[in-house]
PDB file of C-alpha atoms in Angstrom:
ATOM      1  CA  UNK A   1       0.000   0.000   0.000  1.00 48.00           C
ATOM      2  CA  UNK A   2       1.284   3.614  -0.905  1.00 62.00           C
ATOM      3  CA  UNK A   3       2.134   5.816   1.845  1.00 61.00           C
ATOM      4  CA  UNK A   4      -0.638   8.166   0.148  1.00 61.00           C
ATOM      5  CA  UNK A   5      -3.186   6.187   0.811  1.00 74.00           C
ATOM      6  CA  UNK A   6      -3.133   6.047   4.364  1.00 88.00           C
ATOM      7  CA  UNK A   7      -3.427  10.238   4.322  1.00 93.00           C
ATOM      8  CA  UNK A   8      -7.320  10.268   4.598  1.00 93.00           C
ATOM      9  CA  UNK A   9      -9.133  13.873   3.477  1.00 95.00           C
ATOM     10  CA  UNK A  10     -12.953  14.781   3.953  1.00 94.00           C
ATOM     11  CA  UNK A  11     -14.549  17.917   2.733  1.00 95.00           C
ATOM     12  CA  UNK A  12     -17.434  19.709   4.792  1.00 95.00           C
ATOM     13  CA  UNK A  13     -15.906  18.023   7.995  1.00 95.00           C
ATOM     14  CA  UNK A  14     -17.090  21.571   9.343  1.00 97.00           C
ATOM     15  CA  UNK A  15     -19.325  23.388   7.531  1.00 96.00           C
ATOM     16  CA  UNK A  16     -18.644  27.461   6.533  1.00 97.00           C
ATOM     17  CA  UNK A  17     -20.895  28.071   9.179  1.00 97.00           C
ATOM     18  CA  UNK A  18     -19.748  26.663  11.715  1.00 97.00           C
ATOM     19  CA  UNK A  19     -16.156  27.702  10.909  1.00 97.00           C
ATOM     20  CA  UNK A  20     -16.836  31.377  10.917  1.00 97.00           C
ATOM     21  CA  UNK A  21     -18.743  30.825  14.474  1.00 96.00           C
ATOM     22  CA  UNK A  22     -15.448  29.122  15.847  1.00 97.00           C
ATOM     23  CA  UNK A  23     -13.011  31.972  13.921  1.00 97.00           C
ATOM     24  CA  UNK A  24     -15.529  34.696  15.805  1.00 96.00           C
ATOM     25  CA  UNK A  25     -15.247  32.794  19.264  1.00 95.00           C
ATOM     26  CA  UNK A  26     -11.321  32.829  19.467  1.00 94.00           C
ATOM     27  CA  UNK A  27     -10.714  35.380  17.258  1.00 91.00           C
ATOM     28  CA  UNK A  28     -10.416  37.764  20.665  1.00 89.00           C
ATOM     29  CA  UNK A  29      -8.233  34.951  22.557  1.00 90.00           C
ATOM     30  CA  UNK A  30      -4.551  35.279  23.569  1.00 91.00           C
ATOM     31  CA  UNK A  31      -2.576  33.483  21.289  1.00 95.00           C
ATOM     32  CA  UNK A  32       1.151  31.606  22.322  1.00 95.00           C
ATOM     33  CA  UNK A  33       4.289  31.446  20.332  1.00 96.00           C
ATOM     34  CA  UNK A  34       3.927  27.444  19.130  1.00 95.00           C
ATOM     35  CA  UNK A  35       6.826  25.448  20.326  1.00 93.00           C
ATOM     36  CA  UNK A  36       8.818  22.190  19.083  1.00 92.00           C
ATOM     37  CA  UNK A  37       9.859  19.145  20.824  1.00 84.00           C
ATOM     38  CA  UNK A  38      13.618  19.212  20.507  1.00 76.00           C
ATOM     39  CA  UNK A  39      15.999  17.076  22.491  1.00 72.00           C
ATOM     40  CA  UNK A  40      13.087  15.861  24.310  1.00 73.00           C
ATOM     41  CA  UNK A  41      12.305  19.290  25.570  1.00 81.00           C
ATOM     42  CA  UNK A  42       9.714  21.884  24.269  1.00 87.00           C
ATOM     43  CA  UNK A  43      10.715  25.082  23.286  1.00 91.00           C
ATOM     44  CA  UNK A  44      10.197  28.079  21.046  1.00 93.00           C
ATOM     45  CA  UNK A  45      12.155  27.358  17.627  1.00 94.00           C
ATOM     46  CA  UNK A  46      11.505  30.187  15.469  1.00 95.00           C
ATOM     47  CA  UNK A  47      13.731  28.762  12.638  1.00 95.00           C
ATOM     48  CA  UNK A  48      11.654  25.202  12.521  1.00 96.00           C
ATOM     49  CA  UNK A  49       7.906  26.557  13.541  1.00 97.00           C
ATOM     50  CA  UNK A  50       6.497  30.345  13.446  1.00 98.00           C
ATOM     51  CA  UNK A  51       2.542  29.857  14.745  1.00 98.00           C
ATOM     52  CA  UNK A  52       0.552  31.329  17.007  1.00 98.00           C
ATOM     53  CA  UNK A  53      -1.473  28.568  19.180  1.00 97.00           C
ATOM     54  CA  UNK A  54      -4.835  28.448  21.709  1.00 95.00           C
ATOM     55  CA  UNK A  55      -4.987  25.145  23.406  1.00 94.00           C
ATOM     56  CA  UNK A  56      -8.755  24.015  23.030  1.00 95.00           C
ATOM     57  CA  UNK A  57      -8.868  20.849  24.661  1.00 91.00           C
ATOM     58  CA  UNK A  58      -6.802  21.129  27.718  1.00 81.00           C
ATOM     59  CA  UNK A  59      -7.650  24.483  29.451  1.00 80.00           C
ATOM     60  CA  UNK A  60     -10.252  25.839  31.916  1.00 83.00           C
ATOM     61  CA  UNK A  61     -13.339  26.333  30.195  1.00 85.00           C
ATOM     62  CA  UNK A  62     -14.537  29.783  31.146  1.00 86.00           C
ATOM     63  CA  UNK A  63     -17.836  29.969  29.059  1.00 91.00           C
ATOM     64  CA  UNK A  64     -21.000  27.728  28.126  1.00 94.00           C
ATOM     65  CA  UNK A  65     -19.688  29.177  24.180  1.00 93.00           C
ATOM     66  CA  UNK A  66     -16.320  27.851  24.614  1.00 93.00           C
ATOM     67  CA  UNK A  67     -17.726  24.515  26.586  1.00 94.00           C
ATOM     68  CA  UNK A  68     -19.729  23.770  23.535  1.00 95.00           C
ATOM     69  CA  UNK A  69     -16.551  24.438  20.616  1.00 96.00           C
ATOM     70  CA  UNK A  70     -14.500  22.088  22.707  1.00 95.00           C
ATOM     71  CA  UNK A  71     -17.381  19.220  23.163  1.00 95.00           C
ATOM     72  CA  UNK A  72     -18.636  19.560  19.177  1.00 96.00           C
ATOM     73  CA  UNK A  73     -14.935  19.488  18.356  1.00 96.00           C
ATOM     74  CA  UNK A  74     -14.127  16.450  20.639  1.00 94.00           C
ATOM     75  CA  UNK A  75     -17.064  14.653  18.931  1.00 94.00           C
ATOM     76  CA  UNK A  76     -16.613  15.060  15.408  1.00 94.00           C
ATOM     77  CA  UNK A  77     -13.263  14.426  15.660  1.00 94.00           C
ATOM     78  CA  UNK A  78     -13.622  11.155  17.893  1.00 91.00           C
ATOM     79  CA  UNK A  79     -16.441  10.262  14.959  1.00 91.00           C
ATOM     80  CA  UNK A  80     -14.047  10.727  11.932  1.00 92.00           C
ATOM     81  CA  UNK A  81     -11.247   9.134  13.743  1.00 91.00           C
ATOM     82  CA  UNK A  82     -13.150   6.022  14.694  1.00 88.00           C
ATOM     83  CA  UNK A  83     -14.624   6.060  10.974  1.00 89.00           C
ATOM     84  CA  UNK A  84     -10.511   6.264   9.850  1.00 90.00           C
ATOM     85  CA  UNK A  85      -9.551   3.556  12.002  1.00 86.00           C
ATOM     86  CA  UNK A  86     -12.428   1.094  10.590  1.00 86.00           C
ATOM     87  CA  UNK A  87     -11.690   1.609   7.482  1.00 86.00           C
ATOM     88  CA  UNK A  88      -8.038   1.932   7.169  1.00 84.00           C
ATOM     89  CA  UNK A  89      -7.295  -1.161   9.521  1.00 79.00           C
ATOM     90  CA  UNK A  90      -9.977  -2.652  10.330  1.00 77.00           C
ATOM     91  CA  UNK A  91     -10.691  -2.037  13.780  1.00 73.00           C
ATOM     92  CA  UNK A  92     -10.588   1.243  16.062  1.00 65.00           C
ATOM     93  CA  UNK A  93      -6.942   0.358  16.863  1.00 67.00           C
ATOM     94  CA  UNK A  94      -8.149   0.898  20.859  1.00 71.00           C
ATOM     95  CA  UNK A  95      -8.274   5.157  19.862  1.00 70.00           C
ATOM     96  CA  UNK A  96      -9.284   6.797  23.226  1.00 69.00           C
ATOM     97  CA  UNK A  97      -7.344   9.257  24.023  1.00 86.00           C
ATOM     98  CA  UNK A  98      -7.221  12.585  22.518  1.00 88.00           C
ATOM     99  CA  UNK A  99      -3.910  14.492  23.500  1.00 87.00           C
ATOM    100  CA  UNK A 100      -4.560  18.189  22.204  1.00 91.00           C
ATOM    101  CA  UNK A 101      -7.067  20.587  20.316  1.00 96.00           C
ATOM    102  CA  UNK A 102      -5.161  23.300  19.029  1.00 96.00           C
ATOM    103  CA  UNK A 103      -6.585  26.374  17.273  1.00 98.00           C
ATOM    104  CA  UNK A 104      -3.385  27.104  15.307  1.00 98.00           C
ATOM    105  CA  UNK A 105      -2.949  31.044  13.445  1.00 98.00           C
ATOM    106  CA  UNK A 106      -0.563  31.324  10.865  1.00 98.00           C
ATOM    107  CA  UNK A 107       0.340  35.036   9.572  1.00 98.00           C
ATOM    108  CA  UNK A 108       2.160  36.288   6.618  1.00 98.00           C
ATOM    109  CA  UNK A 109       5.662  34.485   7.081  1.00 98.00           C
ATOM    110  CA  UNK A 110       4.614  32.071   9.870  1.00 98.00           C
ATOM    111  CA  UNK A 111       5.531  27.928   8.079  1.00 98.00           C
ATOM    112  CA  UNK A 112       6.463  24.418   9.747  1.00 98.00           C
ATOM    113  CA  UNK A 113       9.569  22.935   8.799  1.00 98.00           C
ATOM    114  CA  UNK A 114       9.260  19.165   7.652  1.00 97.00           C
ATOM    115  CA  UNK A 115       9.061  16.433  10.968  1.00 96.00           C
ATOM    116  CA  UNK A 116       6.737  13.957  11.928  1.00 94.00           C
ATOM    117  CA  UNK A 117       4.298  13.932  14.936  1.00 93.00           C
ATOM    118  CA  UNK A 118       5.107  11.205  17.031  1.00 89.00           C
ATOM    119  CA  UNK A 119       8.384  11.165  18.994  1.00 80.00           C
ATOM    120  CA  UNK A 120       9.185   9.635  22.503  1.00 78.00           C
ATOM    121  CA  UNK A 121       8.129  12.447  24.616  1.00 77.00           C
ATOM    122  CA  UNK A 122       4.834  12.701  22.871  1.00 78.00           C
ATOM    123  CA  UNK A 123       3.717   9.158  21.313  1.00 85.00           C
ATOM    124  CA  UNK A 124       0.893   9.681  18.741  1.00 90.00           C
ATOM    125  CA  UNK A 125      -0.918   7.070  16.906  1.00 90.00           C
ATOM    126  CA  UNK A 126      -2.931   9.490  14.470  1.00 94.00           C
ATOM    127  CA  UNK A 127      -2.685  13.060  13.472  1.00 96.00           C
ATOM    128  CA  UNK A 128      -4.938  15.597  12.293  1.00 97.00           C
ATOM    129  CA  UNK A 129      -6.046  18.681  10.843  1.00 98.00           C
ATOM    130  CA  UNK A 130      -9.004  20.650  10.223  1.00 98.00           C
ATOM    131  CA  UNK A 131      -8.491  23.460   7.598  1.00 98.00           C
ATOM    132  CA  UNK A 132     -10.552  26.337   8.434  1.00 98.00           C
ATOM    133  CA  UNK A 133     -10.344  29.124   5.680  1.00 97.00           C
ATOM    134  CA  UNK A 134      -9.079  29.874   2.295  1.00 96.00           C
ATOM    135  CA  UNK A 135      -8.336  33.445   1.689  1.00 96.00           C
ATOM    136  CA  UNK A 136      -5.298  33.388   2.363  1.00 98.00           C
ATOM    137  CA  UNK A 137      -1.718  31.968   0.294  1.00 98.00           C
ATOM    138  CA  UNK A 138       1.224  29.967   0.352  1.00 98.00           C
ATOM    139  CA  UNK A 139       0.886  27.840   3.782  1.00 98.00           C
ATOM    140  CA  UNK A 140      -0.041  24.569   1.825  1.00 98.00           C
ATOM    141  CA  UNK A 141       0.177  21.807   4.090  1.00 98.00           C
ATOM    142  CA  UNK A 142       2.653  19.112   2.123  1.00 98.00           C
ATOM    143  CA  UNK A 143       3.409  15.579   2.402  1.00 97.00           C
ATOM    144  CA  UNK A 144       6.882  14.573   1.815  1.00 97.00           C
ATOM    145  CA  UNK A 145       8.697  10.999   1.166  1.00 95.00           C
ATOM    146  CA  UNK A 146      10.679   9.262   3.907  1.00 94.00           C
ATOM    147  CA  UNK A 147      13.769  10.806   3.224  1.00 96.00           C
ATOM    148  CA  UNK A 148      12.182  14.588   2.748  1.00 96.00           C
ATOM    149  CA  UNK A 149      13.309  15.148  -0.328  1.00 97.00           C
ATOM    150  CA  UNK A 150      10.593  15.395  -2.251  1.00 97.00           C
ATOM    151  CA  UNK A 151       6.690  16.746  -2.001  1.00 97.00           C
ATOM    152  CA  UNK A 152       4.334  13.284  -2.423  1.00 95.00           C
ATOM    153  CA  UNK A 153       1.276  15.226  -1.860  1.00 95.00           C
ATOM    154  CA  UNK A 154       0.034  18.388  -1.443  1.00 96.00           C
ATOM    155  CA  UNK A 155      -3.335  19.435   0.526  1.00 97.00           C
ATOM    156  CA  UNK A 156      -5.889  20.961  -1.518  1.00 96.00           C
ATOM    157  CA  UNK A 157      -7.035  24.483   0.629  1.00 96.00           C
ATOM    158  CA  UNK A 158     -10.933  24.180   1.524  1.00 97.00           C
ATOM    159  CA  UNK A 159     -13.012  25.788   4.615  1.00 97.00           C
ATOM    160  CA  UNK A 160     -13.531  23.049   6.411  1.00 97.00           C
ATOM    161  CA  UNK A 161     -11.573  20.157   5.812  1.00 98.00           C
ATOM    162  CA  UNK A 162     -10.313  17.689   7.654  1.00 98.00           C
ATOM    163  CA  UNK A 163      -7.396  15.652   7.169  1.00 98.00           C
ATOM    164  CA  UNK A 164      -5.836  12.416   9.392  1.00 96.00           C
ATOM    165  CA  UNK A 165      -2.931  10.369   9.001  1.00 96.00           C
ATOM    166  CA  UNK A 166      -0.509   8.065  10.736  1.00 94.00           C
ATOM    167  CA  UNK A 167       1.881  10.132  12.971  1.00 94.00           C
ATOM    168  CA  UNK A 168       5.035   8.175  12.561  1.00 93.00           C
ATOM    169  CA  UNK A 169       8.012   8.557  10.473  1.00 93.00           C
ATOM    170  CA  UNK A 170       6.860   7.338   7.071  1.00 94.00           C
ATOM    171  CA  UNK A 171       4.602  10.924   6.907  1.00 96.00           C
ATOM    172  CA  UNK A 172       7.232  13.931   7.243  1.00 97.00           C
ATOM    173  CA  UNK A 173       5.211  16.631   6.436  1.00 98.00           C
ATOM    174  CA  UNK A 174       5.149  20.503   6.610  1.00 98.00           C
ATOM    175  CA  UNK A 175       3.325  24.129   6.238  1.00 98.00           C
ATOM    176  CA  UNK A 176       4.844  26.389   3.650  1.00 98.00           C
ATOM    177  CA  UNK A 177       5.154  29.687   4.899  1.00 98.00           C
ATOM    178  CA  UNK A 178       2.419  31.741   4.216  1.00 98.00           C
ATOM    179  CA  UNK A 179       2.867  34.979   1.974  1.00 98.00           C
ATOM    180  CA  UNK A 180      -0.758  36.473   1.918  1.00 98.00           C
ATOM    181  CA  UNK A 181      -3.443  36.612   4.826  1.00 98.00           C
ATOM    182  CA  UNK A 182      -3.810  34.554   7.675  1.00 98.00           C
ATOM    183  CA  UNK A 183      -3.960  31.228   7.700  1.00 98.00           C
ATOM    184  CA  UNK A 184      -6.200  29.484  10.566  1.00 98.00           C
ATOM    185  CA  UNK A 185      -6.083  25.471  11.100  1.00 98.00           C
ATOM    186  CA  UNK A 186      -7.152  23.275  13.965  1.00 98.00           C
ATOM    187  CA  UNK A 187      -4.735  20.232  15.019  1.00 98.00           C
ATOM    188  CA  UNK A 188      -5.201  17.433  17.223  1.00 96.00           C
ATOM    189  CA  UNK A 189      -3.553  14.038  18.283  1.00 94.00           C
ATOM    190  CA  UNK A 190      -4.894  10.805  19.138  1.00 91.00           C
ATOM    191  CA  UNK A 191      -2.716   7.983  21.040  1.00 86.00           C
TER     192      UNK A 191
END
Protein backbone atom coordinates (compact mmCIF):
# COMPACT_ATOMS: atom_id res chain seq x y z
CA UNK A 1 0.00 0.00 0.00
CA UNK A 2 1.28 3.61 -0.90
CA UNK A 3 2.13 5.82 1.85
CA UNK A 4 -0.64 8.17 0.15
CA UNK A 5 -3.19 6.19 0.81
CA UNK A 6 -3.13 6.05 4.36
CA UNK A 7 -3.43 10.24 4.32
CA UNK A 8 -7.32 10.27 4.60
CA UNK A 9 -9.13 13.87 3.48
CA UNK A 10 -12.95 14.78 3.95
CA UNK A 11 -14.55 17.92 2.73
CA UNK A 12 -17.43 19.71 4.79
CA UNK A 13 -15.91 18.02 7.99
CA UNK A 14 -17.09 21.57 9.34
CA UNK A 15 -19.32 23.39 7.53
CA UNK A 16 -18.64 27.46 6.53
CA UNK A 17 -20.89 28.07 9.18
CA UNK A 18 -19.75 26.66 11.71
CA UNK A 19 -16.16 27.70 10.91
CA UNK A 20 -16.84 31.38 10.92
CA UNK A 21 -18.74 30.83 14.47
CA UNK A 22 -15.45 29.12 15.85
CA UNK A 23 -13.01 31.97 13.92
CA UNK A 24 -15.53 34.70 15.81
CA UNK A 25 -15.25 32.79 19.26
CA UNK A 26 -11.32 32.83 19.47
CA UNK A 27 -10.71 35.38 17.26
CA UNK A 28 -10.42 37.76 20.66
CA UNK A 29 -8.23 34.95 22.56
CA UNK A 30 -4.55 35.28 23.57
CA UNK A 31 -2.58 33.48 21.29
CA UNK A 32 1.15 31.61 22.32
CA UNK A 33 4.29 31.45 20.33
CA UNK A 34 3.93 27.44 19.13
CA UNK A 35 6.83 25.45 20.33
CA UNK A 36 8.82 22.19 19.08
CA UNK A 37 9.86 19.14 20.82
CA UNK A 38 13.62 19.21 20.51
CA UNK A 39 16.00 17.08 22.49
CA UNK A 40 13.09 15.86 24.31
CA UNK A 41 12.30 19.29 25.57
CA UNK A 42 9.71 21.88 24.27
CA UNK A 43 10.71 25.08 23.29
CA UNK A 44 10.20 28.08 21.05
CA UNK A 45 12.16 27.36 17.63
CA UNK A 46 11.50 30.19 15.47
CA UNK A 47 13.73 28.76 12.64
CA UNK A 48 11.65 25.20 12.52
CA UNK A 49 7.91 26.56 13.54
CA UNK A 50 6.50 30.34 13.45
CA UNK A 51 2.54 29.86 14.74
CA UNK A 52 0.55 31.33 17.01
CA UNK A 53 -1.47 28.57 19.18
CA UNK A 54 -4.84 28.45 21.71
CA UNK A 55 -4.99 25.14 23.41
CA UNK A 56 -8.75 24.01 23.03
CA UNK A 57 -8.87 20.85 24.66
CA UNK A 58 -6.80 21.13 27.72
CA UNK A 59 -7.65 24.48 29.45
CA UNK A 60 -10.25 25.84 31.92
CA UNK A 61 -13.34 26.33 30.19
CA UNK A 62 -14.54 29.78 31.15
CA UNK A 63 -17.84 29.97 29.06
CA UNK A 64 -21.00 27.73 28.13
CA UNK A 65 -19.69 29.18 24.18
CA UNK A 66 -16.32 27.85 24.61
CA UNK A 67 -17.73 24.51 26.59
CA UNK A 68 -19.73 23.77 23.53
CA UNK A 69 -16.55 24.44 20.62
CA UNK A 70 -14.50 22.09 22.71
CA UNK A 71 -17.38 19.22 23.16
CA UNK A 72 -18.64 19.56 19.18
CA UNK A 73 -14.94 19.49 18.36
CA UNK A 74 -14.13 16.45 20.64
CA UNK A 75 -17.06 14.65 18.93
CA UNK A 76 -16.61 15.06 15.41
CA UNK A 77 -13.26 14.43 15.66
CA UNK A 78 -13.62 11.16 17.89
CA UNK A 79 -16.44 10.26 14.96
CA UNK A 80 -14.05 10.73 11.93
CA UNK A 81 -11.25 9.13 13.74
CA UNK A 82 -13.15 6.02 14.69
CA UNK A 83 -14.62 6.06 10.97
CA UNK A 84 -10.51 6.26 9.85
CA UNK A 85 -9.55 3.56 12.00
CA UNK A 86 -12.43 1.09 10.59
CA UNK A 87 -11.69 1.61 7.48
CA UNK A 88 -8.04 1.93 7.17
CA UNK A 89 -7.29 -1.16 9.52
CA UNK A 90 -9.98 -2.65 10.33
CA UNK A 91 -10.69 -2.04 13.78
CA UNK A 92 -10.59 1.24 16.06
CA UNK A 93 -6.94 0.36 16.86
CA UNK A 94 -8.15 0.90 20.86
CA UNK A 95 -8.27 5.16 19.86
CA UNK A 96 -9.28 6.80 23.23
CA UNK A 97 -7.34 9.26 24.02
CA UNK A 98 -7.22 12.59 22.52
CA UNK A 99 -3.91 14.49 23.50
CA UNK A 100 -4.56 18.19 22.20
CA UNK A 101 -7.07 20.59 20.32
CA UNK A 102 -5.16 23.30 19.03
CA UNK A 103 -6.59 26.37 17.27
CA UNK A 104 -3.39 27.10 15.31
CA UNK A 105 -2.95 31.04 13.44
CA UNK A 106 -0.56 31.32 10.86
CA UNK A 107 0.34 35.04 9.57
CA UNK A 108 2.16 36.29 6.62
CA UNK A 109 5.66 34.48 7.08
CA UNK A 110 4.61 32.07 9.87
CA UNK A 111 5.53 27.93 8.08
CA UNK A 112 6.46 24.42 9.75
CA UNK A 113 9.57 22.93 8.80
CA UNK A 114 9.26 19.17 7.65
CA UNK A 115 9.06 16.43 10.97
CA UNK A 116 6.74 13.96 11.93
CA UNK A 117 4.30 13.93 14.94
CA UNK A 118 5.11 11.20 17.03
CA UNK A 119 8.38 11.17 18.99
CA UNK A 120 9.18 9.63 22.50
CA UNK A 121 8.13 12.45 24.62
CA UNK A 122 4.83 12.70 22.87
CA UNK A 123 3.72 9.16 21.31
CA UNK A 124 0.89 9.68 18.74
CA UNK A 125 -0.92 7.07 16.91
CA UNK A 126 -2.93 9.49 14.47
CA UNK A 127 -2.69 13.06 13.47
CA UNK A 128 -4.94 15.60 12.29
CA UNK A 129 -6.05 18.68 10.84
CA UNK A 130 -9.00 20.65 10.22
CA UNK A 131 -8.49 23.46 7.60
CA UNK A 132 -10.55 26.34 8.43
CA UNK A 133 -10.34 29.12 5.68
CA UNK A 134 -9.08 29.87 2.29
CA UNK A 135 -8.34 33.44 1.69
CA UNK A 136 -5.30 33.39 2.36
CA UNK A 137 -1.72 31.97 0.29
CA UNK A 138 1.22 29.97 0.35
CA UNK A 139 0.89 27.84 3.78
CA UNK A 140 -0.04 24.57 1.83
CA UNK A 141 0.18 21.81 4.09
CA UNK A 142 2.65 19.11 2.12
CA UNK A 143 3.41 15.58 2.40
CA UNK A 144 6.88 14.57 1.82
CA UNK A 145 8.70 11.00 1.17
CA UNK A 146 10.68 9.26 3.91
CA UNK A 147 13.77 10.81 3.22
CA UNK A 148 12.18 14.59 2.75
CA UNK A 149 13.31 15.15 -0.33
CA UNK A 150 10.59 15.39 -2.25
CA UNK A 151 6.69 16.75 -2.00
CA UNK A 152 4.33 13.28 -2.42
CA UNK A 153 1.28 15.23 -1.86
CA UNK A 154 0.03 18.39 -1.44
CA UNK A 155 -3.34 19.43 0.53
CA UNK A 156 -5.89 20.96 -1.52
CA UNK A 157 -7.04 24.48 0.63
CA UNK A 158 -10.93 24.18 1.52
CA UNK A 159 -13.01 25.79 4.62
CA UNK A 160 -13.53 23.05 6.41
CA UNK A 161 -11.57 20.16 5.81
CA UNK A 162 -10.31 17.69 7.65
CA UNK A 163 -7.40 15.65 7.17
CA UNK A 164 -5.84 12.42 9.39
CA UNK A 165 -2.93 10.37 9.00
CA UNK A 166 -0.51 8.06 10.74
CA UNK A 167 1.88 10.13 12.97
CA UNK A 168 5.03 8.18 12.56
CA UNK A 169 8.01 8.56 10.47
CA UNK A 170 6.86 7.34 7.07
CA UNK A 171 4.60 10.92 6.91
CA UNK A 172 7.23 13.93 7.24
CA UNK A 173 5.21 16.63 6.44
CA UNK A 174 5.15 20.50 6.61
CA UNK A 175 3.32 24.13 6.24
CA UNK A 176 4.84 26.39 3.65
CA UNK A 177 5.15 29.69 4.90
CA UNK A 178 2.42 31.74 4.22
CA UNK A 179 2.87 34.98 1.97
CA UNK A 180 -0.76 36.47 1.92
CA UNK A 181 -3.44 36.61 4.83
CA UNK A 182 -3.81 34.55 7.67
CA UNK A 183 -3.96 31.23 7.70
CA UNK A 184 -6.20 29.48 10.57
CA UNK A 185 -6.08 25.47 11.10
CA UNK A 186 -7.15 23.27 13.97
CA UNK A 187 -4.73 20.23 15.02
CA UNK A 188 -5.20 17.43 17.22
CA UNK A 189 -3.55 14.04 18.28
CA UNK A 190 -4.89 10.81 19.14
CA UNK A 191 -2.72 7.98 21.04
Amino acid sequence: MEIKNLIYEQKNFMTPHMVSGLLRYYDDKVFHKGQVVNDGQEKQRDDLRKVKVVNILNKKVTSKTEMHWKNLLVKLIHYHVLRYAQNTYGSDLNLTKMTQIDLLKYDVGDFYTIHVDCCEKYYRELSLIILLNNDYEGGQLCFWDVNRKNIIHKVKTEIGKLIIWPSCFLYPHSVEAVTKGTRYSIVSWIK
